[in-house]
Coordinates of C-alpha atoms in Angstrom, one line a residue:
X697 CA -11.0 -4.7 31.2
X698 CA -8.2 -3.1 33.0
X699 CA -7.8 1.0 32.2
X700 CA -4.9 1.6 30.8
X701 CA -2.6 3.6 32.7
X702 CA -1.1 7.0 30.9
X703 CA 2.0 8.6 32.5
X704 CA 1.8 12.6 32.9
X705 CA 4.8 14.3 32.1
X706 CA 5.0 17.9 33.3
X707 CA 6.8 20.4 35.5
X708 CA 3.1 22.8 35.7
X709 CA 1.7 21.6 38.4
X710 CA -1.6 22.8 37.5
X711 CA -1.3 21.5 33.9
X712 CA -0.6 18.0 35.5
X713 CA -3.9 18.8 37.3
X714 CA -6.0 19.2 35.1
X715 CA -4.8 16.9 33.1
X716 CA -5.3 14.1 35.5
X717 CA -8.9 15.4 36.3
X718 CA -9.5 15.1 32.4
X719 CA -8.0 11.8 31.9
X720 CA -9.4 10.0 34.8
X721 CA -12.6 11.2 33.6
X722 CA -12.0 9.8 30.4
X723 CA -11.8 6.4 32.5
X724 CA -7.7 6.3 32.4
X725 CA -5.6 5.4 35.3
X726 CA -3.2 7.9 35.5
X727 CA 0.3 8.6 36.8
X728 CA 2.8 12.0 37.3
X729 CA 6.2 13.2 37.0
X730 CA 7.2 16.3 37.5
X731 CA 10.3 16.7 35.4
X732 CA 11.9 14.6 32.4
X733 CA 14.3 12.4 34.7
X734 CA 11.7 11.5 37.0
X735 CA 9.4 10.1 34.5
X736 CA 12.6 8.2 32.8
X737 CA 13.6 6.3 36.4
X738 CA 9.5 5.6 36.1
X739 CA 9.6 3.8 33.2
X740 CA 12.2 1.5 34.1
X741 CA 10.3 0.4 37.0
X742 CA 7.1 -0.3 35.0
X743 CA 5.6 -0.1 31.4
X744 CA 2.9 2.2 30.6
X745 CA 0.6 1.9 28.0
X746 CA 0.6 5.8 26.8
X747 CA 3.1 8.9 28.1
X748 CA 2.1 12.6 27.7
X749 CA 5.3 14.5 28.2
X750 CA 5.7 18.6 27.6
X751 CA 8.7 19.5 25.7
X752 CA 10.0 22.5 28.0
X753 CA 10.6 21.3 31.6
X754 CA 13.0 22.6 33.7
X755 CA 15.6 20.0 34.6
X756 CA 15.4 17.3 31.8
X757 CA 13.5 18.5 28.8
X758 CA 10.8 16.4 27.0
X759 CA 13.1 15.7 23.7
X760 CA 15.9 14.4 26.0
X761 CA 13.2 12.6 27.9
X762 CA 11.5 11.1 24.8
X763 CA 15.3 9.8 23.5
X764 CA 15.9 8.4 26.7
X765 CA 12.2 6.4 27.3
X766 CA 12.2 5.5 23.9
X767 CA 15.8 3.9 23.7
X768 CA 14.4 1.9 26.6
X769 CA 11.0 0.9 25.2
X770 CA 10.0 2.1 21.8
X771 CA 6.9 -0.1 22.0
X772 CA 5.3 3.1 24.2
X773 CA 3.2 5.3 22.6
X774 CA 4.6 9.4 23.4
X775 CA 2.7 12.2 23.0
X776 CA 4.2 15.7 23.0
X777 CA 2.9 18.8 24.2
X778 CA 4.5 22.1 24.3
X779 CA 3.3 25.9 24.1
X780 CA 6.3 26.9 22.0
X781 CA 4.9 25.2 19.0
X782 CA 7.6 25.4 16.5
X783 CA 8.0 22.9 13.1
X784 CA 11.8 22.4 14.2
X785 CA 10.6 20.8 17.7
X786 CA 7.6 19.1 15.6
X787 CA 10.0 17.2 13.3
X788 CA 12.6 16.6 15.9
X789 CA 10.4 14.5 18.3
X790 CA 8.7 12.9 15.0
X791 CA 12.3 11.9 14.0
X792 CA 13.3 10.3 17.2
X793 CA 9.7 8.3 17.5
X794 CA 7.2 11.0 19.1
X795 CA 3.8 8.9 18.5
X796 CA 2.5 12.4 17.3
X797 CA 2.6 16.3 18.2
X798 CA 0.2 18.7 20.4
X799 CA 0.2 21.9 20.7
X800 CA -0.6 23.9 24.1
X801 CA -3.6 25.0 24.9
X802 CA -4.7 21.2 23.9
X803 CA -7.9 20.9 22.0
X804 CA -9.1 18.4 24.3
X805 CA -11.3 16.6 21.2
X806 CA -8.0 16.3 19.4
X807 CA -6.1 14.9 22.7
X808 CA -8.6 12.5 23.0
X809 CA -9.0 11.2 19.5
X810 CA -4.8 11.4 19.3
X811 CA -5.0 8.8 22.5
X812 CA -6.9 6.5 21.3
X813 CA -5.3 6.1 18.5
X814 CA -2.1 5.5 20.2
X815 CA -4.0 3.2 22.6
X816 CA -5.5 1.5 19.9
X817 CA -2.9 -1.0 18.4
X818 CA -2.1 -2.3 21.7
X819 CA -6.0 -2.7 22.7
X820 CA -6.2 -4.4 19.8
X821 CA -3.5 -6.9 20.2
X822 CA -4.4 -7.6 23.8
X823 CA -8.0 -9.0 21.7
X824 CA -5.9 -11.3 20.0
X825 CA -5.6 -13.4 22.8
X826 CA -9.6 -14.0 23.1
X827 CA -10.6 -17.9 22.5
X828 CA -12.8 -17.1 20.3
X829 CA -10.4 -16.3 17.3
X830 CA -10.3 -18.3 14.4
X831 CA -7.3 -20.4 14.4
X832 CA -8.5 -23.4 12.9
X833 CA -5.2 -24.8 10.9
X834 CA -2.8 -23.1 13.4
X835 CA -1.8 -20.6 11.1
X836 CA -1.7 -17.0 11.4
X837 CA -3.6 -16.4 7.5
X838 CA -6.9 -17.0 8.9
X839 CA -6.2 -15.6 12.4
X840 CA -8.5 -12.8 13.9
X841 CA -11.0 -11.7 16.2
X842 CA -13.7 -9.3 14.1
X843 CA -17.5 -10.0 14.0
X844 CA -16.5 -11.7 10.0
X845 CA -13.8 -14.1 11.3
X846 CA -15.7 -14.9 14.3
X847 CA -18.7 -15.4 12.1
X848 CA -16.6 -17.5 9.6
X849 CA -15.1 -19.8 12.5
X850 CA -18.3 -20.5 13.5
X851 CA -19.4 -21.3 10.1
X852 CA -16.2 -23.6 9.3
X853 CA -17.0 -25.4 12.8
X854 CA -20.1 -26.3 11.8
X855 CA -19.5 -27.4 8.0
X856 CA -15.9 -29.0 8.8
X857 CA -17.6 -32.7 10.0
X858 CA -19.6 -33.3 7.3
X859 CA -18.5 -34.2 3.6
X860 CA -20.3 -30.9 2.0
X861 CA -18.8 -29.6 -1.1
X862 CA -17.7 -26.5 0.1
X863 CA -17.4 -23.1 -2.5
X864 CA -15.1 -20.3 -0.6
X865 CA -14.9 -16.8 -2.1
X866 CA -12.9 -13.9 -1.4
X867 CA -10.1 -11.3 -2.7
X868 CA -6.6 -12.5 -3.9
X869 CA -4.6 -12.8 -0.5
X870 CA -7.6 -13.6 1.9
X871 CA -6.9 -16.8 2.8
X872 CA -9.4 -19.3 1.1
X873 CA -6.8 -22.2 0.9
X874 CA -6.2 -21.9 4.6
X875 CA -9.7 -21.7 5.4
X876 CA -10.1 -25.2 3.1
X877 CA -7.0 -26.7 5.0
X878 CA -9.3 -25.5 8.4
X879 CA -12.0 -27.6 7.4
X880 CA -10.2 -30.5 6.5
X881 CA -8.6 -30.4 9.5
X882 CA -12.3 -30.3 11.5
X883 CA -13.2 -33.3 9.1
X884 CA -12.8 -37.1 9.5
X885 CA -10.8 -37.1 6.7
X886 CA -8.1 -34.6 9.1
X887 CA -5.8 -37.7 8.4
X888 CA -6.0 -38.7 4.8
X889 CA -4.6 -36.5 2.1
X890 CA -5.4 -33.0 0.9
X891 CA -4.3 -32.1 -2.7
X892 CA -4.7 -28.9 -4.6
X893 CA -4.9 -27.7 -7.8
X894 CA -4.7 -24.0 -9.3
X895 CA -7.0 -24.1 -12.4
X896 CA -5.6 -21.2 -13.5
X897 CA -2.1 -22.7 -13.8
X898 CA -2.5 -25.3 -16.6
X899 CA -3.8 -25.4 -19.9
X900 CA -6.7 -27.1 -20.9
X901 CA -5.4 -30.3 -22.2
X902 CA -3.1 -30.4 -19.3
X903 CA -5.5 -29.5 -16.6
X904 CA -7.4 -32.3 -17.8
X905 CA -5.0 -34.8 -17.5
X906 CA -3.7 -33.3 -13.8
X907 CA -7.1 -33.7 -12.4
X908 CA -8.2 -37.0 -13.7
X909 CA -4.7 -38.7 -14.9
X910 CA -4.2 -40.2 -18.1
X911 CA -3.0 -43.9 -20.2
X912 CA 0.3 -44.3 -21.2
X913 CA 0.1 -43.1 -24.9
X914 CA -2.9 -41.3 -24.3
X915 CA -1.0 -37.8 -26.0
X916 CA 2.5 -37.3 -27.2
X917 CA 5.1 -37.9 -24.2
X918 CA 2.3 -39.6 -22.2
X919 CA 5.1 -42.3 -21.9
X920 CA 3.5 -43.9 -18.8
X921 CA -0.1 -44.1 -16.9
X922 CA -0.6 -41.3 -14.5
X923 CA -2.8 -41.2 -11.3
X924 CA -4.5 -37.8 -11.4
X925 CA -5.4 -35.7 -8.8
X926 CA -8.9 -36.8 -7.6
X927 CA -7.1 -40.6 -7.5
X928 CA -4.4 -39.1 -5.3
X929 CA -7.2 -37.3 -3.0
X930 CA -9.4 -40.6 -2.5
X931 CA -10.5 -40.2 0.7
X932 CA -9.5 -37.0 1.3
X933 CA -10.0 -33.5 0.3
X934 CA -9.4 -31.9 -2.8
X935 CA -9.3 -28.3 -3.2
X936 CA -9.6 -26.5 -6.6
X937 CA -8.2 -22.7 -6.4
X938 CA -9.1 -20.2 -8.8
X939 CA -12.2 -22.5 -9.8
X940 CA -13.4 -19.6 -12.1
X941 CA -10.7 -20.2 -14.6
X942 CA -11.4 -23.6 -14.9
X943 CA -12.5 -24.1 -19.4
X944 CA -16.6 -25.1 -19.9
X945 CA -15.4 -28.3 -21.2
X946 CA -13.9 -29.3 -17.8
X947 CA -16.6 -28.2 -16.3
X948 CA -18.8 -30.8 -17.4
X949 CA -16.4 -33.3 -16.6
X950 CA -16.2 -31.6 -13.1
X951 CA -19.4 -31.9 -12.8
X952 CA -19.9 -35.3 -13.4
X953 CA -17.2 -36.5 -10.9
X954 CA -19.3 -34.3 -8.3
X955 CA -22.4 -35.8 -9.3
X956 CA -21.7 -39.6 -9.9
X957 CA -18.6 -39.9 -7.0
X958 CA -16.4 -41.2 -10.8
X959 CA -13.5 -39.7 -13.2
X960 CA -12.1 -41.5 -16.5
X961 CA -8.3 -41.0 -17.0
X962 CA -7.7 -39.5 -20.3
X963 CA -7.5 -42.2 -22.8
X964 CA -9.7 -44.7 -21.2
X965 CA -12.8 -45.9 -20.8
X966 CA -13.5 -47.5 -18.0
X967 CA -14.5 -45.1 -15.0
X968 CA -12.8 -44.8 -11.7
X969 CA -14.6 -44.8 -8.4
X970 CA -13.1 -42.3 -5.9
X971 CA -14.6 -40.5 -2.6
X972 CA -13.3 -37.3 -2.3
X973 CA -14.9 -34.3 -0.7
X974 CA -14.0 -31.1 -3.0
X975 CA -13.7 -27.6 -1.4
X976 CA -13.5 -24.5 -4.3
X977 CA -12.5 -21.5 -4.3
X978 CA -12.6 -18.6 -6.2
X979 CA -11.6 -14.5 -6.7
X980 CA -14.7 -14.1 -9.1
X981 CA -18.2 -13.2 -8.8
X982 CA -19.3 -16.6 -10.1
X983 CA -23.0 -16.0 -9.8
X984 CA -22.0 -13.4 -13.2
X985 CA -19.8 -15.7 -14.6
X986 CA -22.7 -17.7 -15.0
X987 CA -24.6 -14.7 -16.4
X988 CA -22.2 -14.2 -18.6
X989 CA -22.1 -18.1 -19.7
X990 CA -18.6 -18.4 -18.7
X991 CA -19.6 -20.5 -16.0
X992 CA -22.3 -23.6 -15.8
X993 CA -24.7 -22.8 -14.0
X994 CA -25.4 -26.3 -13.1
X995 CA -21.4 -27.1 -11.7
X996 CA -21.7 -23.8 -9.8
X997 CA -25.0 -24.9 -7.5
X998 CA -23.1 -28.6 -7.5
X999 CA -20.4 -26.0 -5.8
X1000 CA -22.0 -24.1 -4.0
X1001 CA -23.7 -26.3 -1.6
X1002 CA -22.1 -24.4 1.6
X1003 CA -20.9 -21.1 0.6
X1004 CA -18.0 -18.9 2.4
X1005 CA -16.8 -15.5 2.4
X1006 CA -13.2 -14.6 3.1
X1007 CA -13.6 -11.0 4.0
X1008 CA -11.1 -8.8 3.0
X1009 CA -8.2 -7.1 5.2
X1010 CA -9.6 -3.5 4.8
X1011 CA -13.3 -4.5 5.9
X1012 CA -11.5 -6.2 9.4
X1013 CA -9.1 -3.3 10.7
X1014 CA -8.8 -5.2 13.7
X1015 CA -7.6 -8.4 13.2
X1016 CA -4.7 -6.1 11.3
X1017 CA -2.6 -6.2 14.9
X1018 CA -3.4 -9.6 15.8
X1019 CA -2.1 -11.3 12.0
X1020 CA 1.3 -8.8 11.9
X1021 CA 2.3 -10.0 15.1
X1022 CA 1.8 -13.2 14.9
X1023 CA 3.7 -13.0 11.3
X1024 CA 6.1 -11.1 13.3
X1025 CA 6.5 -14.2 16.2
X1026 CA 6.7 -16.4 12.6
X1027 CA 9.2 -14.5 11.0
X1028 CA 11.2 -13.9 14.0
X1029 CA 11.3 -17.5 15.1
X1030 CA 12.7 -18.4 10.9
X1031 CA 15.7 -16.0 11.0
X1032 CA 16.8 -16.1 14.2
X1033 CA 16.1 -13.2 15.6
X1034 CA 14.2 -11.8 19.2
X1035 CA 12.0 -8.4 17.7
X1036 CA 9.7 -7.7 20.5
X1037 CA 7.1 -6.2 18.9
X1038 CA 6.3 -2.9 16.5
X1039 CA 6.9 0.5 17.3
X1040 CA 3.8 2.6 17.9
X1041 CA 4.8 4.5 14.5
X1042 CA 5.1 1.2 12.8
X1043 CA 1.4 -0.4 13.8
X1044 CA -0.4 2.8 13.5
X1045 CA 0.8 2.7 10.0
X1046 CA -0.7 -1.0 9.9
X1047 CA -3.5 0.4 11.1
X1048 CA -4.0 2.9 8.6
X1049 CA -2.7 0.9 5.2
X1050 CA -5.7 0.2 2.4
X1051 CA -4.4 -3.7 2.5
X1052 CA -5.0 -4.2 -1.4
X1053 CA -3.3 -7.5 -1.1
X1054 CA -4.7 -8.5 2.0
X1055 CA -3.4 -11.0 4.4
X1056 CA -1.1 -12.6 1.9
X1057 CA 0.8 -8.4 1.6
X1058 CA 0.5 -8.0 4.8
X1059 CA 2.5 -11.5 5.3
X1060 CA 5.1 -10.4 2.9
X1061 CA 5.4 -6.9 5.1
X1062 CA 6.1 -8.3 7.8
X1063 CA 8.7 -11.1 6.3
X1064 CA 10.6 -8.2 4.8
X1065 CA 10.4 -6.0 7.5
X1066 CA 11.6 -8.7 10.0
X1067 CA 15.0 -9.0 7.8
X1068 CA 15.8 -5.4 7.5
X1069 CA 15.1 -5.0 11.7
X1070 CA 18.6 -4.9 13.3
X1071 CA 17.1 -3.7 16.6
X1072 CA 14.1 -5.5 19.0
X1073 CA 11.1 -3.6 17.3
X1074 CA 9.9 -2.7 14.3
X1075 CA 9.9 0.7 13.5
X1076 CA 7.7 2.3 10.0
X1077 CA 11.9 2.7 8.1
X1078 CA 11.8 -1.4 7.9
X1079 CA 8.1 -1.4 6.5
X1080 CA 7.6 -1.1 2.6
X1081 CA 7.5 2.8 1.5
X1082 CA 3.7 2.2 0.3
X1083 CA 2.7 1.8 3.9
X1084 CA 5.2 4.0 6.1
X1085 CA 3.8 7.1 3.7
X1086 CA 0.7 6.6 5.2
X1087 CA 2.4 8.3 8.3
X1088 CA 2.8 11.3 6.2
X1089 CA -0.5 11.1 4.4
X1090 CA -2.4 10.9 7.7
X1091 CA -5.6 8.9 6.5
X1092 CA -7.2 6.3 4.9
X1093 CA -7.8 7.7 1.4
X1094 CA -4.3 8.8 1.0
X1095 CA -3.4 5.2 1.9
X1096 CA -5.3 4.4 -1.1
X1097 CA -3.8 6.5 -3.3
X1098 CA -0.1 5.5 -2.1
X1099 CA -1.4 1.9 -3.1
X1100 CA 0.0 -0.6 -5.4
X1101 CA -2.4 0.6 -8.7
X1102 CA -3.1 4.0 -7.9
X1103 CA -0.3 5.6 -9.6
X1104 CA 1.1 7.2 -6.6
X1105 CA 4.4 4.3 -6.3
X1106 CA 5.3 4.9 -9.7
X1107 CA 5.0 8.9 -10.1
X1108 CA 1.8 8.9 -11.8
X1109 CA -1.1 11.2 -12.2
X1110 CA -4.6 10.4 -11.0
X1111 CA -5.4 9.5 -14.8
X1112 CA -2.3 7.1 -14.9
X1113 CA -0.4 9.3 -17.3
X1114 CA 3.2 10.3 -16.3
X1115 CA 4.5 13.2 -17.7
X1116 CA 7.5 12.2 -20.6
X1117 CA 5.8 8.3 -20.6
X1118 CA 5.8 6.2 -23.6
X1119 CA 3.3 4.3 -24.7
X1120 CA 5.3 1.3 -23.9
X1121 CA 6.3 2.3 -20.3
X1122 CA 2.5 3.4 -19.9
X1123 CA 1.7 -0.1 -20.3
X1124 CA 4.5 -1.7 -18.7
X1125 CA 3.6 0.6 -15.9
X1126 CA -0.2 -0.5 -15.8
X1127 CA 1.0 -4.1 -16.0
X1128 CA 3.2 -3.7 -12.7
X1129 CA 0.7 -1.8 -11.4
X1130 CA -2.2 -4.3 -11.9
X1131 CA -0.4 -7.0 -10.7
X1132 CA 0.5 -5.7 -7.5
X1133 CA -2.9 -5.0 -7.0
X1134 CA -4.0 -8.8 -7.5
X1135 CA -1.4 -10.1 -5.5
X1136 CA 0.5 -11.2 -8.9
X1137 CA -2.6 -13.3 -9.7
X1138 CA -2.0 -13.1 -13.2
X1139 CA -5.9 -14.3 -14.2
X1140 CA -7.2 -12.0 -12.3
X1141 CA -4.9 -9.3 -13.8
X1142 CA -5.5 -10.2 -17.0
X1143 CA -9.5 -9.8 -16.6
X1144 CA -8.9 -6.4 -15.1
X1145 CA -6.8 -5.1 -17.8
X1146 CA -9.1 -6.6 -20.7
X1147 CA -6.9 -9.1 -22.8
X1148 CA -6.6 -12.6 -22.2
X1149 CA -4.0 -14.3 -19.9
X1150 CA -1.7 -15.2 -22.9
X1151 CA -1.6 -11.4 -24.1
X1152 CA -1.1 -11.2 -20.6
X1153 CA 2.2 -13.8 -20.7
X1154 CA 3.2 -12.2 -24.0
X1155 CA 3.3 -8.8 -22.8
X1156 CA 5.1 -9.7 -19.8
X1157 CA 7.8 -11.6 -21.6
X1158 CA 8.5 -8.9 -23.8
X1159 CA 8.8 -6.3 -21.4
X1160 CA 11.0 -8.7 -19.5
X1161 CA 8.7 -8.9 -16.5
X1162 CA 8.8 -12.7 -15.8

């Protein structure tokens, strides 16, 4: 792998020095200017991956310097350095996209650890470009390049030619339907017809009828036959989201059409024959579900033949800069618009983000920041406010607390309790909050907040939350 190569910026001589002796020995290719406007004419021959500038140089300062690089490139990643460490030169090369602030005489652990991290979102992207990333269905939800996805790629490889039932579990926002639409794609049946249906949409009565169809007269304003959903997948793939919601009583009727390769339309008795293959998935633990007795256990091993994990966004950091820029490419391509990339602000706060929504927030990022963008990168002001305050924070668990659910978006204390709240904002509150945090899977929601999803439906009618 090629080093990357860091531009010195610095009219000490022997500060340049020694740090080229330090850098090189970190394994860094290295390159020197002597004043500001010598390392500006530098950058528009050639791009560098990292620039350490000082802020008091003799001809062309480092702030003047900085504005000038970074009006050129704001993708690079600039350090500043300076003796005459003041908060007022701090916040003024922060506010014009310093990647972050040293102080002279440099604690080389901090330098080091500071330069990587600039270093890092680029590194990182470059990875993106391996062969080995998981890009079954050509979409960028199940992209990536970590030990999980890499193992899961090889996993959906192996299970896509065969006709397995297939039970895929994972977080709200992981991607499990476009890990099912990988399979089907890997399978003989790439060409025949791949329906879904969200059990946690429907009512019982009507689930029933959407999955298996029903006579004409078979309930009130069942005014014509109807071809359900397993008729409409013969031959193909049908994929059942949110599998855990999915009422006991269906369940055995599930199970049946697993078992005998059959359904019966509601209303009739004579049995249908149909070959589908059926991939689940599901948000829940289902191996307590069936503890529990919420879930058969019988259906659930019928499931569960092949089992996969979608891991979630927080537990694979570094398939964080591959995903936002392909989103970003995506996005781009929709409205019209040539973004180049992010600023170094912008992905380090990528980088440092909790991800409770996973893949599918991260997506919505992206999209939003993409339309606010009136220049050719994106810089931390067009991402939501939730993940730019990680820049501020400065780590992980302040991410986390700045996250949807934690209280911090919303002006709440650690306990959830805002001073002045009513009891009817509290809730409203813990609603929003809740929801945000499940990726507005209301089911899920519902289960975390202890009620049911129709006190769930009430309350968010009532509160005007639809």
């Amino acid at each position: 792998m090629k080093a990357p190569n860091i531009l010195i910026v610095d009219d000490d001589s022997a500060h340049r020095a020694m740090l080229r002796t330090v850098l090189r020995g970190w394994g860094y290719a290295v390159e020197e200017a002597e004043d500001g406007d010598v390392a500006v004419e530098m950058v528009k021959r050639r791009a560098y991956d990292a620039i350490l500038s000082d802020v008091r140089m003799a001809r062309v300062d480092g702030i003047s310097a900085l504005r000038e690089i970074l009006r050129r490139n704001p993708a690079i990643p600039v350090l500043v350095m300076t003796a005459w460490s003041s908060v007022e030169t701090a916040v003024e090369a922060l506010r014009l996209g310093a990647f972050d602030y040293l102080a002279k005489p440099l604690d080389f652990d901090v330098l080091r650890a500071t330069l990587e991290r600039a270093l890092g979102h680029t590194r990182l992207a470059a990875e993106g470009d391996e062969p080995a990333c998981l890009d079954a269905s050509q979409d960028a939800g199940i992209l990536g390049c970590s030990a999980r996805m890499k193992e899961l790629a090889a996993m959906v490889r192996t299970v896509a030619p065969t006709d397995a039932t297939v039970l895929i579990s994972g977080e709200s926002g992981t991607g499990k339907e476009l890990v099912a639409r990988a399979i089907q794609q890997g399978s003989a049946r790439r060409d025949r017809p791949f329906v879904t249906v969200n059990c946690a949409a429907l009512s019982e009565s009507l689930l029933e009828s959407e999955l298996f169809g029903h006579e004409k007269g078979a309930f009130t304003g069942a005014d014509k036959r109807r071809e359900g959903r397993f008729k409409q997948a013969d031959g193909g793939t049908l994929f059942l989201d949110e599998i855990g919601e999915l009422p006991l009583p269906l369940q055995a009727k599930l199970l049946r059409a697993l078992q005998q390769g059959e359904v019966q339309r509601v209303g009739s008795d004579a049995p249908i024959t149909v070959d589908v293959r059926v991939i689940a998935a599901t948000n829940r633990n289902l191996r307590l579900e069936v503890e529990a007795g919420r879930f058969r256990e019988d259906l659930y091993y019928r499931l569960n033949v092949i089992g996969l994990e979608t891991p979630p966004l927080r537990e694979r950091g570094e398939d964080v800069p591959v995903l936002a820029n392909a989103f970003l490419e995506r996005f781009s391509r929709a409205n019209r618009k040539e973004i180049k990339g992010f600023t170094p602000q912008a992905m380090d706060a990528l980088l440092k983000y909790a991800w409770p929504g996973n893949v599918r927030e991260l997506q919505n990022a992206v999209e939003r920041a993409v339309i606010l963008c009136s220049g050719e990168y994106v810089s931390e002001r067009e991402l939501p406010l939730m993940i730019s305050a990680v820049l501020k924070d400065g780590d992980r668990a302040a991410a986390c607390a700045s996250a949807p659910g934690s209280g911090g978006e919303n002006g709440l204390s650690a306990s959830g309790v805002a001073s002045g709240m009513t009891l009817e904002e509290l809730e409203r509150a813990a609603i929003l909050n809740m929801l945000r945090e499940t990726g507005d899977n209301k089911s899920e929601a519902a289960r975390r907040l202890g009620i049911t999803r129709a006190t769930l439906h009430n309350k968010l009618k009532r509160y005007d939350m639809e």
